[in-house]
mmCIF file of C-alpha atoms in Angstrom:
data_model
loop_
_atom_site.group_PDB
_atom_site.id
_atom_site.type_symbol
_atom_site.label_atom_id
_atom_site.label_comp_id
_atom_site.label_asym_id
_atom_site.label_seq_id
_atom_site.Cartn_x
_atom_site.Cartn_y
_atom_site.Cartn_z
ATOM 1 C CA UNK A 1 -21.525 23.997 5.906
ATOM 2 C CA UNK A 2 -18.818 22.831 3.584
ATOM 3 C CA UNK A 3 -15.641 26.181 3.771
ATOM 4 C CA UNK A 4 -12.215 26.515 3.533
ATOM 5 C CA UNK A 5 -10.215 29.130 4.767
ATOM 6 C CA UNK A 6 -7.671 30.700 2.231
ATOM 7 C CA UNK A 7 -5.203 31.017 4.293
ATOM 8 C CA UNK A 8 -3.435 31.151 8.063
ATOM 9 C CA UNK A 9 -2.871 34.418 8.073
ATOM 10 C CA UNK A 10 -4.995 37.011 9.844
ATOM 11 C CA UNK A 11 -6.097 38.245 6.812
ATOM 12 C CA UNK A 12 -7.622 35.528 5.049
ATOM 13 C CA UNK A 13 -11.194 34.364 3.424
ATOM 14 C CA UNK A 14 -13.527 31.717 3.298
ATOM 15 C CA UNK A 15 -14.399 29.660 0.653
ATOM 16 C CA UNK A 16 -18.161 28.409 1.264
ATOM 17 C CA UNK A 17 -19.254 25.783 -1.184
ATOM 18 C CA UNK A 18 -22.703 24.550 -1.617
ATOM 19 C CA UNK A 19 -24.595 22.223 -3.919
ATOM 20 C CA UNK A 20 -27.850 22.841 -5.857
ATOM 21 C CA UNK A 21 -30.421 24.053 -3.387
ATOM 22 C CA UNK A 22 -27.850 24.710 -0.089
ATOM 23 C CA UNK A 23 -27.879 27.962 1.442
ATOM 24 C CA UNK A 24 -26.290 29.842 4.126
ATOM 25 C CA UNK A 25 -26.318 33.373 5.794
ATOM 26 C CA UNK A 26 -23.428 35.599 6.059
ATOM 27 C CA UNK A 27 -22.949 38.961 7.688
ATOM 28 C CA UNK A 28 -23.874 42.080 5.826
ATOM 29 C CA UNK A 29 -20.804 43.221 3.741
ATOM 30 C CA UNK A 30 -19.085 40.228 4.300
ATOM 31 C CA UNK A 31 -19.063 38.989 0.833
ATOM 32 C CA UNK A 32 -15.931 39.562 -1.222
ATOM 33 C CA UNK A 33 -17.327 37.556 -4.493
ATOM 34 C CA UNK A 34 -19.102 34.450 -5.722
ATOM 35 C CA UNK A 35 -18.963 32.521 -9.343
ATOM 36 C CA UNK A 36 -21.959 32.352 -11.380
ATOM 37 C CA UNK A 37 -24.145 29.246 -9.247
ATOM 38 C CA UNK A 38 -24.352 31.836 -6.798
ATOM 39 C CA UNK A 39 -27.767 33.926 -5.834
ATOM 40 C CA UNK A 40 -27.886 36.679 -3.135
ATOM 41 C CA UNK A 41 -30.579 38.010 -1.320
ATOM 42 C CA UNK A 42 -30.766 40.305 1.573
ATOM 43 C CA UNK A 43 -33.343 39.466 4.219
ATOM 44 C CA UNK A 44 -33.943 41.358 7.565
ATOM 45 C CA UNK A 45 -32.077 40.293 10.937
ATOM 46 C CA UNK A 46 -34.842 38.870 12.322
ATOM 47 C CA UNK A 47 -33.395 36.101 13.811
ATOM 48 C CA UNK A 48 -36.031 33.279 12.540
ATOM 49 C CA UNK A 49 -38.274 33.319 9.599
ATOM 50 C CA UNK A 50 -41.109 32.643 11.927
ATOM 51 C CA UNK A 51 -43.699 35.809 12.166
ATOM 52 C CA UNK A 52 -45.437 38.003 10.283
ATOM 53 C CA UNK A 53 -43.032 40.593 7.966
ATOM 54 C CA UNK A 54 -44.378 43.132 10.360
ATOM 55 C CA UNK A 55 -43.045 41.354 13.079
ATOM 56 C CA UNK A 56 -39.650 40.421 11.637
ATOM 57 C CA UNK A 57 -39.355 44.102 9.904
ATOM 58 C CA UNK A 58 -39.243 45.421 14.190
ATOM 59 C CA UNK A 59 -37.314 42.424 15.153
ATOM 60 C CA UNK A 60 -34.617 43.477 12.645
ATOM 61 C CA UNK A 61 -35.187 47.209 14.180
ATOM 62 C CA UNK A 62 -34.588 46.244 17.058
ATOM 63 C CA UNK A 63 -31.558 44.113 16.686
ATOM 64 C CA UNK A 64 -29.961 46.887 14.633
ATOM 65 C CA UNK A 65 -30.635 49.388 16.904
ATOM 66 C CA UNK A 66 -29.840 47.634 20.015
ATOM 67 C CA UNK A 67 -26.804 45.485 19.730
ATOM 68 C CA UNK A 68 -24.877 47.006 16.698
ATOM 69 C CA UNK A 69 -25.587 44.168 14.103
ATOM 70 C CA UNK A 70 -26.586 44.961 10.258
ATOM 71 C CA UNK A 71 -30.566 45.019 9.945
ATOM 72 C CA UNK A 72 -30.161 42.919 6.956
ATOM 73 C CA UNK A 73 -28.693 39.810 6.637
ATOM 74 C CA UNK A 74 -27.153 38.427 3.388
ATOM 75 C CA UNK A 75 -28.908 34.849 2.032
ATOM 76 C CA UNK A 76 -26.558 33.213 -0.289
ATOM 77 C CA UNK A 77 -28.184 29.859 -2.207
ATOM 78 C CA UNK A 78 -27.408 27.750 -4.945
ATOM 79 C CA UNK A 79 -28.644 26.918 -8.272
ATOM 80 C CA UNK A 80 -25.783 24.989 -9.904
ATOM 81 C CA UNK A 81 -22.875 22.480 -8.924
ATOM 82 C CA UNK A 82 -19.683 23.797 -8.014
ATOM 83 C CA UNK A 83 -21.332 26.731 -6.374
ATOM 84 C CA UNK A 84 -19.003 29.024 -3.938
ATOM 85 C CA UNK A 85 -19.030 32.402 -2.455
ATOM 86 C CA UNK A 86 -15.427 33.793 -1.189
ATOM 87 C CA UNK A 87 -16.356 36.101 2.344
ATOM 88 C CA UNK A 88 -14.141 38.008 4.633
ATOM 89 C CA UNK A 89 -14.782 40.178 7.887
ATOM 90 C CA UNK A 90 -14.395 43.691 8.055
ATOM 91 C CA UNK A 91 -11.113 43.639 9.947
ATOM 92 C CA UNK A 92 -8.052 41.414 10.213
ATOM 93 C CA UNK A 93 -8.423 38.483 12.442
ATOM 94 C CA UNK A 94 -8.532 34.924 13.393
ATOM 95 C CA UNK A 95 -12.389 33.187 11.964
ATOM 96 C CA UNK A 96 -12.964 30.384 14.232
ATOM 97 C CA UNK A 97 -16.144 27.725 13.880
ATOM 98 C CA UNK A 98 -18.798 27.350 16.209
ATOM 99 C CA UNK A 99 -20.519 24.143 16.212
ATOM 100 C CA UNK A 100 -24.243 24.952 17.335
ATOM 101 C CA UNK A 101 -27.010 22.597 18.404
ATOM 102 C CA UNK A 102 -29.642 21.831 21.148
ATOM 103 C CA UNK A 103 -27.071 20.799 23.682
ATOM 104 C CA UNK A 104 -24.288 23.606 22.859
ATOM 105 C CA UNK A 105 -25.678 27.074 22.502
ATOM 106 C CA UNK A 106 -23.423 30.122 22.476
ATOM 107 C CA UNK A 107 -23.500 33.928 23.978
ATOM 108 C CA UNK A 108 -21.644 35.895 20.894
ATOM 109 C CA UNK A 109 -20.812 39.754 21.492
ATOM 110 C CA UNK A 110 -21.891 41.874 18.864
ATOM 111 C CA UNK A 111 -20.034 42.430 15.722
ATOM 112 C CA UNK A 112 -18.114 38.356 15.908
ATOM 113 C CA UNK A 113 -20.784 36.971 13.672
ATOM 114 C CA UNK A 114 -19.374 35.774 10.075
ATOM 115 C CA UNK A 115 -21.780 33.533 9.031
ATOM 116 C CA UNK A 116 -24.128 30.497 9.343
ATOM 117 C CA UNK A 117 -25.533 27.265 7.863
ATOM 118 C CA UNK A 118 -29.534 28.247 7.414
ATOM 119 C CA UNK A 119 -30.227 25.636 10.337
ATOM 120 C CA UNK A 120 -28.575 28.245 12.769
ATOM 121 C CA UNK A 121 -30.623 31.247 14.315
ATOM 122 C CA UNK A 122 -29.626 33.743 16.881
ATOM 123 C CA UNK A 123 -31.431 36.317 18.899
ATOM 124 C CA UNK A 124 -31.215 38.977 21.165
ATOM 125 C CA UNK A 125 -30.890 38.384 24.514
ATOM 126 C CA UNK A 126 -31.479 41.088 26.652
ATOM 127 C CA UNK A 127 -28.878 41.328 29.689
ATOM 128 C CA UNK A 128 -29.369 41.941 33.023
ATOM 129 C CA UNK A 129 -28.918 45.458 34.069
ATOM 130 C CA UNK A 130 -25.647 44.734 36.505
ATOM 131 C CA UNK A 131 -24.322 42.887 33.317
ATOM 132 C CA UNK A 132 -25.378 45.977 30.188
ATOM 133 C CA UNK A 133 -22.169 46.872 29.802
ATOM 134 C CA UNK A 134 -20.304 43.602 28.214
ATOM 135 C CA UNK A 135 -19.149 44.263 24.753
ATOM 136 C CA UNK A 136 -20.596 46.978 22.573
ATOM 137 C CA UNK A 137 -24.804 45.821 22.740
ATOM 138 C CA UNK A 138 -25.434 47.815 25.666
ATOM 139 C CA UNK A 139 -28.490 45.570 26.992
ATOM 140 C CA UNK A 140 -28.213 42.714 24.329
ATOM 141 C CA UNK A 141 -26.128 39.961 22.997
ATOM 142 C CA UNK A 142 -26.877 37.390 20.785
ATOM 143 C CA UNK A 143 -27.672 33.544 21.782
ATOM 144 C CA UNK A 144 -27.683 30.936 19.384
ATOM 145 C CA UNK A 145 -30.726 28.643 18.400
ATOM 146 C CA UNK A 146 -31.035 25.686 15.843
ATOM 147 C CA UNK A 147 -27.917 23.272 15.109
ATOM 148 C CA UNK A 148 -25.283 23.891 12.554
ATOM 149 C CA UNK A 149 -22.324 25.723 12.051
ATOM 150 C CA UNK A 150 -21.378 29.334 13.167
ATOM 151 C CA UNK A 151 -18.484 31.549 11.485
ATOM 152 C CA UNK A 152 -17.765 33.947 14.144
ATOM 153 C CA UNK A 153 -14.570 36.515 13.978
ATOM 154 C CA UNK A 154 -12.187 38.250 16.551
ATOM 155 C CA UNK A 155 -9.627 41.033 15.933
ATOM 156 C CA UNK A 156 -6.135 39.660 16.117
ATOM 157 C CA UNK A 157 -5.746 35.638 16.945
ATOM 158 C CA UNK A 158 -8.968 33.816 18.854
ATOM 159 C CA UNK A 159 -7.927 31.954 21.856
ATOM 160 C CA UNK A 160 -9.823 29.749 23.878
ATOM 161 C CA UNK A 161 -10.541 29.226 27.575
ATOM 162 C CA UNK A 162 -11.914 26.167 29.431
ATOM 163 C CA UNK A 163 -13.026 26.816 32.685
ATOM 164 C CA UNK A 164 -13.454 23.529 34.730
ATOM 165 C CA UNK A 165 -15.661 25.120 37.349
ATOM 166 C CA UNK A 166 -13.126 25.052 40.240
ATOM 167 C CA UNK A 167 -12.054 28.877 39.903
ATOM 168 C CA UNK A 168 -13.488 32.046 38.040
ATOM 169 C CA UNK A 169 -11.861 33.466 35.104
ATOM 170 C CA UNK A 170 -11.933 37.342 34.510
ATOM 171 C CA UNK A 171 -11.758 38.876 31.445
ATOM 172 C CA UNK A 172 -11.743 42.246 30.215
ATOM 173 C CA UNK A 173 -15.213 43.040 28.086
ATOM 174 C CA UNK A 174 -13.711 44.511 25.231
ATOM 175 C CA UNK A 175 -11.904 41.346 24.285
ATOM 176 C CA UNK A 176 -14.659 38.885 24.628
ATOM 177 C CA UNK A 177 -15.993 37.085 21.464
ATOM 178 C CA UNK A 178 -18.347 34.308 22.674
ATOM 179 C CA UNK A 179 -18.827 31.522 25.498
ATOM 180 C CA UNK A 180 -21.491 28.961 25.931
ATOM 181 C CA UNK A 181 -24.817 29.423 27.834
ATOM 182 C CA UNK A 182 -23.198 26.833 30.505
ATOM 183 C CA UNK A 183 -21.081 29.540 32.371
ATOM 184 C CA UNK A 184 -22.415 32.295 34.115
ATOM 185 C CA UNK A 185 -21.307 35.571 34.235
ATOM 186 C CA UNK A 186 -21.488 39.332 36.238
ATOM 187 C CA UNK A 187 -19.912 42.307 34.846
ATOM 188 C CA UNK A 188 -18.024 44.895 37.111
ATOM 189 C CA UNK A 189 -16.396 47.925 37.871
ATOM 190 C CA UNK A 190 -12.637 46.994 37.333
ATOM 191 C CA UNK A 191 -10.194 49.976 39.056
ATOM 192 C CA UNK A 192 -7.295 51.373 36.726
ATOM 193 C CA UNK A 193 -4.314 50.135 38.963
ATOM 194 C CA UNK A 194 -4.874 46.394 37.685
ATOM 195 C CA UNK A 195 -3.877 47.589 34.544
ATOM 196 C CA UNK A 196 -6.940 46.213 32.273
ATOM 197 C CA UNK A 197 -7.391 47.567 28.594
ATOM 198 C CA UNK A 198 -10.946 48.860 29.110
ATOM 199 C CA UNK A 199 -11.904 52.250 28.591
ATOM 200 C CA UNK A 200 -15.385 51.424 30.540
ATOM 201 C CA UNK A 201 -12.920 50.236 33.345
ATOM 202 C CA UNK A 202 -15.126 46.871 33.030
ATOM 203 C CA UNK A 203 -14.643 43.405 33.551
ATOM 204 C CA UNK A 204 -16.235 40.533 33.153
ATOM 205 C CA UNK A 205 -16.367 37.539 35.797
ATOM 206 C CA UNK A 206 -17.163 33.912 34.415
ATOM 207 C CA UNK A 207 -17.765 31.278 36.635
ATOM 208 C CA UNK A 208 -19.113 27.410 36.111
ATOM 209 C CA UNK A 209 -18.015 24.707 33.365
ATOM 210 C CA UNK A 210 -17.935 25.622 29.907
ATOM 211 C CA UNK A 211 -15.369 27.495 27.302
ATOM 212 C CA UNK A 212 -15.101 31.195 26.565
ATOM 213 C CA UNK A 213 -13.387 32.848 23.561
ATOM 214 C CA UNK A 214 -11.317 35.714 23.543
ATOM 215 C CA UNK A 215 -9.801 38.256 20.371
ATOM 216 C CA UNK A 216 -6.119 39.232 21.776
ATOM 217 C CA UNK A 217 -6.745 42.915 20.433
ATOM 218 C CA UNK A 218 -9.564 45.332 20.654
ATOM 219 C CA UNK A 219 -10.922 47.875 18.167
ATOM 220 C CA UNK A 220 -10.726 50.353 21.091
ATOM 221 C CA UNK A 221 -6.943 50.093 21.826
ATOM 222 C CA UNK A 222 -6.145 49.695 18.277
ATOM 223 C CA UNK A 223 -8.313 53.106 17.462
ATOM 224 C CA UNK A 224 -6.417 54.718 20.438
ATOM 225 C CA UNK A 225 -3.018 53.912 18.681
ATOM 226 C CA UNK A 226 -3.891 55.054 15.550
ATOM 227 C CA UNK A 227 -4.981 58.279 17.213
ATOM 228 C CA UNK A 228 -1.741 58.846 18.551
ATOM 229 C CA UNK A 229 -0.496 59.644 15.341
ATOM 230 C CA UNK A 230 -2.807 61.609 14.006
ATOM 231 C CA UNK A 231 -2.362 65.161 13.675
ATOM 232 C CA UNK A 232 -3.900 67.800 16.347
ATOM 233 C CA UNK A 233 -6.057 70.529 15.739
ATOM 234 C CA UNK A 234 -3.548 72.480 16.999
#
């Protein structure tokens, strides 16, 4: 995937160019606008093309339903030279790349996905019960498949962390964004006098070799600002 970001600041857009006969996938809604070389089609979240349309119509179900993410996804392809479609997320943010393949797969919380070369898959990965309550999915997140590039979004700046395997890192669950397969993780109980941001009062313990990424704000304290301000019903 050939993209360039318009700018630094938190609330820029990306620039995706493709030549005749490239495509890529990009989030539902994310699209801000494209010149005339430039076709769009939605297509269902089904994670792979593979499967009947029965099959992918409940795998798109399901992913909506379950983790939060759009059932359809937005296919963007080419026809001409000179081709590009201009995307942004939803909120202001740091977009960061995710380079995908075989030998690097990622864990991506729900609503982080920007887009992704056609190459690139992800599914839903159902959690262990002890671990449901990381991010918004409930019992799912989404693992990557395929090799390519990922576009994935955090609210405020994106800031990574590379654990070497000699000590656990702990991170509140409402600021995760993604982290590869190589680290395992438990989520737990976290008690209100360590001072962590989580309404759930959950936390989430990585442990092994690998790197995590992390938004530095969460749509859950900023929502509990704003709601400061607003006027009672009283």
């Amino acid at each position: 995937m050939k993209y360039q970001q318009s700018s630094q600041s938190p609330y820029s857009m990306v620039y995706i160019y493709l030549d005749p006969g490239q495509q890529c996938r990009v989030e539902r809604g994310a699209i801000v606008y494209y010149n005339m070389g430039i076709t769009v089609q939605g297509k269902m979240n089904a994670g792979t093309e593979d499967g009947s349309s029965v099959g992918n119509f409940f795998k798109a179900v399901g992913r909506s339903l379950s983790s939060g993410e759009s059932f359809w996804m937005t296919n963007v392809s080419s026809t001409a030279h000179g081709s590009m479609v201009a995307i942004a997320p939803p909120t202001s943010g740091q977009i960061i790349e995710l380079q995908v393949s075989p030998n690097q797969t990622w864990l991506v919380n729900d609503g982080c996905f920007l887009a992704c070369d056609p190459t690139v898959q992800y599914k839903m990965k159902k959690q262990k019960v002890k671990n449901s309550f990381l991010g918004t999915g409930g019992h799912w997140i989404m693992k990557t498949e395929g090799e390519g590039t990922m576009l994935i979004n955090g609210f405020g700046d994106v800031v990574p962390i590379d654990l070497d395997g000699s000590a656990p890192v702990i991170v509140d669950n409402n600021n995760i964004v993604a982290w590869e397969s190589t680290l395992s993780y438990e989520s737990k109980h976290c008690s209100g006098t360590l001072g962590f941001r989580s309404g759930e009062g959950r936390v989430c313990h990585f442990t092994g070799k690998g790197r995590i990424y992390i938004m530095t704000r969460t749509y859950q304290q900023f929502a509990n600002e704003i709601q400061r301000y607003l006027p009672s019903n009283g």
